[in-house]
């Protein structure tokens, strides 16, 4: 039914066509038979006004072009022409209504949904003009922002895409219900646990201004002020920060140490509390900040708090988006308890990695299914690609006619001209043929490819502060390669003529050669030279030699082609939200600088350009929370704008792109199946080839037949099964070793020692005293574990053999890994005990200590589930490697382009007041520091590192701002100096979005193949003969008699119990309990900070009432179903658990035993919110719940993978970065007391922060900063740190997290299969 309505709507939206061949009937003689004959009771189709209106609306292009013009008109001009546009589109509505009829006719104006949308916008604008003429300020400017959306109804591809998205809304609504349920649960938990906690500040315990005439702030503020508040924990709570942790008072960069409370007997002279302190030491006034109590402000303009359910929703929503969530967690840990991180970790896992990915999978799956139905219908109209191809053919045709129809010379010289032309033709034809063969040969193509490679390498080695000789040499090389490419161009033009331009690659080469010539002739240095980097794109031709990479590129190409309409729709959505943001927040994001100047925040909505940049930044979810803070400072309702933008833009439109990628991979698999048959045929034909190189090798071996070699070979061959050629298979000692190695207890003992060695690795940290007992125990344990593992390896080698034999030690890659780790540990012990020069051996010892972190790799072999997950991950190495190659090619292209554009320009002056500084000389003359940005484009490695940070979507906005501010080499940056650089950064981010979705497609495809293989392997043990035998036995057996209809279990119930059973199984009880649950949850949501006493009483009494109702319900179900049947239903178990927890909560509260248990008893009341899950019994929501449950059941292997990788990287992080110190004089941007690598636990917490992508670039920046004089620094951190963080981000963010998406997609597919099979099962039963 819905498909037929959609098709009718599509027919209504097609342009009107006049009937060319009218029928004989009166109705058939109408010019437009599909429309109403008469409208408005008097206007026929042949009446002049309506006839003219019908002819006008048959050509909608003027309206579309003017709509585009209204979108692109600058703001000042747009306001001047606003009345004209309003009148024009009002006239369009009147013309369409006159032509089609307004309402009640076939094909009338309001029968089209897009016309209804136009009518709504125009009605709002009419009302706005009326109110404005009456002097009433209207707030309906919102309808003006919706004007660009009217263009969607005029573009067929976008109209189809919007229709498909609308079809996914029912399933998306179910996901939204689950999402709101999740947000509400943790919002209520946050209000119950942390309301008012983030207001805590350290206030003055005494009246210092009155007693000492000293001007101090009422509460302690850090150097960063309100941007980083000092949130303390009261004495009742067990937070991590107390008023005693307030740092000393500083004056003129001097730390004060005097205590004003210690006075002499006269009570006037202040005595230093520090022994030996000088009498002129300053007073530590911060000692008076010793009272922790609630203040009036919450962090970040009052946005971040759990004071009521509204702000709790906003805070939990920010945590789910994973942007700035660790800062909120650190605030709560400081104010409440260290163990609060468990709640936030659970929110991020369930909300971000499960619920948000469920949303992505549902949208992607529904989009793919709906798009298949839509694409089956043929659609008319020309695409942009077809128009470009027609334009190219038109130009080539015109040029061909221009060359062929040249003006002939005069008649007197026509004979001579024809003779000359014939002679030249005879000479040129064979030459042209030879030239064409040369140009089309593989040797010529590969020679040009080598030249391109060398030219790209010459561009890649350019860097900042390169020698003048290198610059001159590179210029000569550039001229040489340009000449080579010009010669290639001339040869191809001579050989192919106009056919040269029929190939897109040739057109691209032609443009690059022209740009290179222009650069050399015009001597354009700087930005134009960056265009030479486009030569790198010529390497796309090399994919012919890499078929797997070619397949991935074809998927990318198919995705880009299918996503064209989506990109256009996303652009329109960005534009609409940008205009709406300008109306809501324009010219409001300003603040005062340190020097008193009024400065506009860089993330603003002041113009259409910066508004679109800000909206795009919010879609990438980079620092969007700071835009939210600025907006909510003016109105708390501004949060609705950001929630709508993120939900629609990020979680709907961008997830549609995921669906397109997955569908492209599915199409690739169908093509691969057809290609694989061809490959099998080729391989079989090649295997039948009699010419085998091994035969030649055998012949050569027979010729070199020396006697002593033959004896050695025969002796070795006879003892192949012997261990070390000494222990035969019948040797008793070897048999004992084999029995020992194959015993389960042996494996269990080795696994125990491996786990104990992992524990000792986790206990090691740089802060241990080398002479302490703990360090001695760790050293001894290292010796013991190394000895145990060495003995294990010796026994296995003796039992299995080393290299030769069917089951030798080295045939298993896991054994090779174990043996390598054992040998490395022995080498480490030997080197550490060797008494040599410490300076020479220090580097080797550090490397071997780092390799100790790889010991957990030995667990893989002994954990079957982990081994299976690792093998599945290894199976995806090839497709992931292809994606990495594609990303590397794009990185190389943008890196070379960035070096050409920004080398030497990412420097700035660091000082107190740099407003008058213009260059490096002025900075140094003012005794300031001329600093370099950590992420810069001075050379290709630095550029690649900066691009990877942007690729991960963390910190890319700051890098973009640095690029926009770059002026020149040794020039002070100027804000927004070159806005055109936005093209470089925005284009890279758009490409990165496509490539990130390619990672998702690869993981989904690989996971699906692994699951199919596992199902196939599970089905293999079934013997076909046994199945046939069972079928024959069944056929031979007589048909069983029909089973009698079972009697219902409640048939023998008493009348009272049966009436209770009827009540419990009726819809009335479910509806009644649903209403009760919703009311109880709403009452729980009323609780807020500083609430009146009557609200607390209302909540307490309602809790008793609702608990009594729940108890009555459970008792009724006990009576109705009986105890065995009651426990068979999982929902009944949930109800029983909630009742027990509620009773326990009441007991602890009434007996005032809150201090006797580790958690607040009021938290137990939150468990009632779980009853909301019982409300979610709709069929589609139940499918989603089963999907989430199945995903969580598969999380076992994923958690093992995460734990495994986290353990290794945490141990490496402690070893590499454990000694990094952050002080007030030398502060860090990402590392602090909550996030560091000082011990194994903090390293795990820091790595989880990196895994979520929250400010990980700042952590890597801290590990790359310059070493201060006198500090113990490691020289290799400059290259080890990027490798460490880059590899971890790739594995954690791009591979393992996307495995969760793949698991959810597989679980949703299985849930849908079960749902489809249920009706058949019912019929069969």
Steps between C-alpha positions, in 0.01 A plus 500: 500500500776742591695418181195578286448831678863585452480426127187714470680782677794466262264522203348817641843654533594441135483803265169544322481369144242594242302216347630460143246247374157576648243230514158517344321548829438843645730427791778400266483832312626686805859631469587356844277195565668424836375830646154617602296637208364794704644672806357780710158419341575704188853451369527230232823371350432696184420825683772755430624570860520133592643402162781753547564381858523139381755594237706688760518219757592252226848657507611515868860603430455879558362428846789262579766745379349783702484269804873432461559873469316566827726243669823652370416869529713685760325600816490876436372461145260230610332727750464766230339251258299315763172661397564415136567135578195480722279648226650270237435178693157624605428547130631149434256360756209694346592381147524136612171524690330651195644233270448192717222600732560571865341203673253220440596415143716234341853633482407817690756731660468363852504137385880531467693492828766737369232752407364469853848580627518808271157610621611470864809715439309766306223509764758555771662781301159663438427490872846641568440793261158570651638507854792716389263752339307517827819570691512158665840330493443147375712197565399323180829572325543127537301454180750710307770252590291220347492665157794299360321175580243582230769423246498134612160448340636630170804265482391139428802325656472697823124445505550123478763509775274697734217257428725210591608670822137568590427128454768419759338729759276232661798279583702808593222599743542165676874564531422847633274350767782270612742790493275723713447208738874462537562875545221524756626207708847646539358851535299387802808320634702821463237708682478248783876476546651835404242779527668814628843331515655703218423826683752419774775761540760573766381814678684717749470377857553850642425857400842573349413837339390637840770349722806542279381761248580256220293478182424134426239317298215349709601154380819362350544533123769342287713689250258410223208640698153369421627291209663261750330532842637348819217266605556362847352210696327546830606310809204266465590395146809310391601714206852535365543874559471680832563854616828384651619438142476869406846600369698769682450867429741645242617857472725619218569137403614426858331226699398629840563290809400705808201399710316813625328301775823436693573819689718597793373559849434868431266397220644743251812356340457214257733207553612282207369144522784371287824449687775709351265721299616852451320782673409660168311190380144573380187370670312197368150647506358189332513321835178684588310324220411214732119480491345287227138585437259556214525819302278664243669389178549177313783438253494642147241774530284280722438243226676198652312379806253244629284742699181402316393252236522754216865584553570134576364408156724758333805382696437131426442586133839670490660195663342274237645715220846435656603865474627645828355207696820437698499855634151444641611168646802663666276767655274232649797292618643805677170588667348160574713187470774343294267209420268732307704413192314166488171677422657716229678204346171311491329800338764524229498127429123459494416840356778569252626158396167311513196731481646748251630219285159332518359825362760499223436136412120543494519804274758338274303174472162663448648741247654216300172304492290803407750621244487163323124542450542858382779427254301219339263761358630669181541873531533760231725801496862577435758477773790736542740234374300456177487875447878526537553213257270662245681831542835328444375323188358829371837678541690214335255497211532874450880478500488212252282695260726803542807301393327304224310792340791735457484764225671365190754715314406678177418303190828584324705315759254223571679237292838571661342499844326166440824344369694626802232381735494153345876465525502603866214263575689205355804589711306575820274194509769237578676743732177564686436126530845436645457796735162367614653158576776665700259716696266210576781263600554386860863613491400858424233495771736359762771748404258787560395340829863488613537865402187586699638307799831683486329837458279432800805400706671828410193689617477287818854578618434872508493637853538813706853641538637281223843593356513741207687242292217251547247763397688574180545131418128436554416787264714347224347158562151651484579658163637167373191304599274769358680468166453122514128536564468761222668258258259228613208736440621593149560138403155394616334791321680415178414132527142521626386850395158577648463145631749609764229703676256209519699354788446675834855417611639677193291809574634500854860464374442784254386736776799411722747560214344838419520600868866391516584704189318800642696467825837490320427774245337738750759410768215466747645397832282402793136402471506414130787256555270304730299393196791279398390266777211395275754297304469245778146417389641352179598198708138385490603319182720268704196328650488277192795312654324472840159332449398504868580869528313560176191333651512733800538802272202387296298481821611852587411621151159331514438654843588850381272467198205380709562758771478800266137569587575440868782755491266752340237433766763529773609831351142625510456381860824678592377816332162488675653445844755773425231755416301392804813535713555851364147594607543349845863567593629762257742755657457348848816295549735772625722524806756734650865414459773536761577846367136615519423472127167360384585190298260284300528128555633318195207260512221744420192558287572861400508438122385229266859382441596456865155372583540217247852429626366480857214270397744273316719497811199395711424222252853366553437539877833674555479754786126533441450514876669841520253637244224354718638674809507838324145456371351379828652800678224700328217247512485143636257412220784542250590138572208391281676648196817299561314177582296531179811576293699206637210253486393591146836587348737259672280207596266502199658652189858388565380153597321480166850521354590190705207323336626600156848366583365168630282464192802570278692220674207264451504584130877437500449153648259403222755613244779316681304173485481525121866597476611217729373237255716655229799500731443133583490414132822691441670337796391153386628564151827630635536197727473272198798671340775235471781754523568514873808673644534231768592243235790715390613530859484122541706449187760745630508315833563169325794648310664617826508147645798495740540180708554662842201727446285199417613323819417803715164539330412134550604514866294815562202361312509181703498703823240763398265390776777505761524792739833678446597193292575326832169399662301249300120486517534184715733664749360473851609846607336652192182302561492632856544854369214445254271374776597796718444758226164353392363491856230757579656580836819608321308751287310626801819551701668687213189716458510576873864609475418715196221673691730554798765647272235735358417607855866580569516700176194696613664571838816646348524878474781756479436638850620187684816543703771276343616395849154425639369156586225533238756549223701202626191279496416611145855427383501157658159421352633594158784250540262230623250550218773504238640175640155336503427603142846388389443159656159482327663578163773239558246229584293584191804503273615163636151356463413636155828579331615840380465533123448156347212266563129505444419673832826680569523806723562756225207390282264694725525877473379529860795285616740720303356805675533330841860399432593847379363660816686249719829565321449878525434472874818296545698755300356775718612323816843433353549862391374642830739275699794572273735751664589725209495870430151617591500763228549239227246252635230743612327513159491120465364457852219749433403325179493161674295644784248623247481154346397358838160657441444245223484209746118499503518385139564151637145496640354490148594142433351379827169694484284348221250787476775758490689293244188484281452876523864566417485267201188679376684828542798364308264391222397863457860619464491493119184716452602726788845528344340608172302771679817610677673520160218715362513721810879517465468616139256774598717592797803523273312722257363736765832486689701617197234761430514617862879525496484714187237726657605530866869412545664739743172681574383321816709716735375753752627736766445391861479793741275713717387754237565407138252735335778721359720208386511448123801274442771294667737793541245704695430199721864439593567871552215508755664211694218265403530143372455409133324162526400237247165323499529132589280406205644674195584449134874579500584165340317192376520288823369792705225560245396133508481507879285815492273349237456183705389710796247670273395163360408381849278813533676604819664842499445559129327834563805648672726385216260660253507827692880493496490456124252785455717731712828415325649808332847399388839375609614673821177698508270537799160332431204727428150380577319367190773636273420263212146361501563314174697242697164373622483310170807294595382407849128448430572289191738282701237450771237404240739243350579372850129441569480276193817314594388447860178346375711277278653358819148422623414332170816286512438387856133421433592305187781308673290426809216373282736269311647366827151434638395323182816290510439415865142393422628290212763336722240427766283329239787289358506221764157384391549181301303486177453122521361533849253765381390278209460206734287703740281617213449143373415379849246780537343410166485130597334569833119515507343839526450596866155553631403865553583616849208599719447867567673582831285615786588850624692498826247736662207269430503351851538837679244608755260779397688760708842401365363484148361850529841617625663322205261673260589833655875436477480396134270784396603817324337702777771409753776575250345836417444584867859411596631695202317812622627441856860455378489816288354702789766370740778581256362851446485554876859384529594752230350782709782471754751783474764689694383725785145368469223598747413269783158412360662365182720269707196381698302443182778290356542299818130419538459426128793260527319307773177492298668383180698237688177367656339482154800311362487256793128437441566439130776249574287318757208481256729349236637251752145384568394503134797322342657312785862518598650286216317683221563837665876452479487389137420856385794741499271800547368347822856458625562868429187595695603280793849648506361854502266414787784351706726798436219743588434323831872499584517871419209577732657294781838673475339843478265456795766339721745783410763253384621711204853512640512123550486417128744619234234665280221747562171311564312755290689366200315172540176683423629570152454132423130577456592673176590158361130420506476736202657220300179303550313780327719443194312191388423617148605250237756720325641629828522143619711419195734785592517378860589151379763659276655681796491183714658290225764765450581496871523120487763533225686764692695222673747457216508875437572569869781244489646679198468841665652372824784334315596809298444735792727293722789503254470870422455592866822316593682669213357838599620468859847411374511784243313788661500416871756769584329790325434777749241778473536802728350847522818643353510241223132404452362229277200516270376143527696330781410585859434329832197314357661400168862384503721194469651498850356157577314222324151597622531862394644386166190284438271791583700732274495251213123469530483876464715472187275220373197727524687773311459763771797740475751224424692736269585718800640195683725418205597867483615484864719199424662689209582825678857617539700387799583759766862539609578272793214254436559135421359466149498217250637587159293248300159628614485737201444203267379229740209709632332555158540129419357402840192723488436460126506119518278499808245740345487292181445177692262641761294763316506372142511121542376376839222758543379429147492131592220598739310647203552176309378295798188717533423470129535121518281485813231715335505276194458189718219665699315581178550142378354363824208743472431385142519130596256529792180497286619185319576332830153582626346354184709185531399452861 
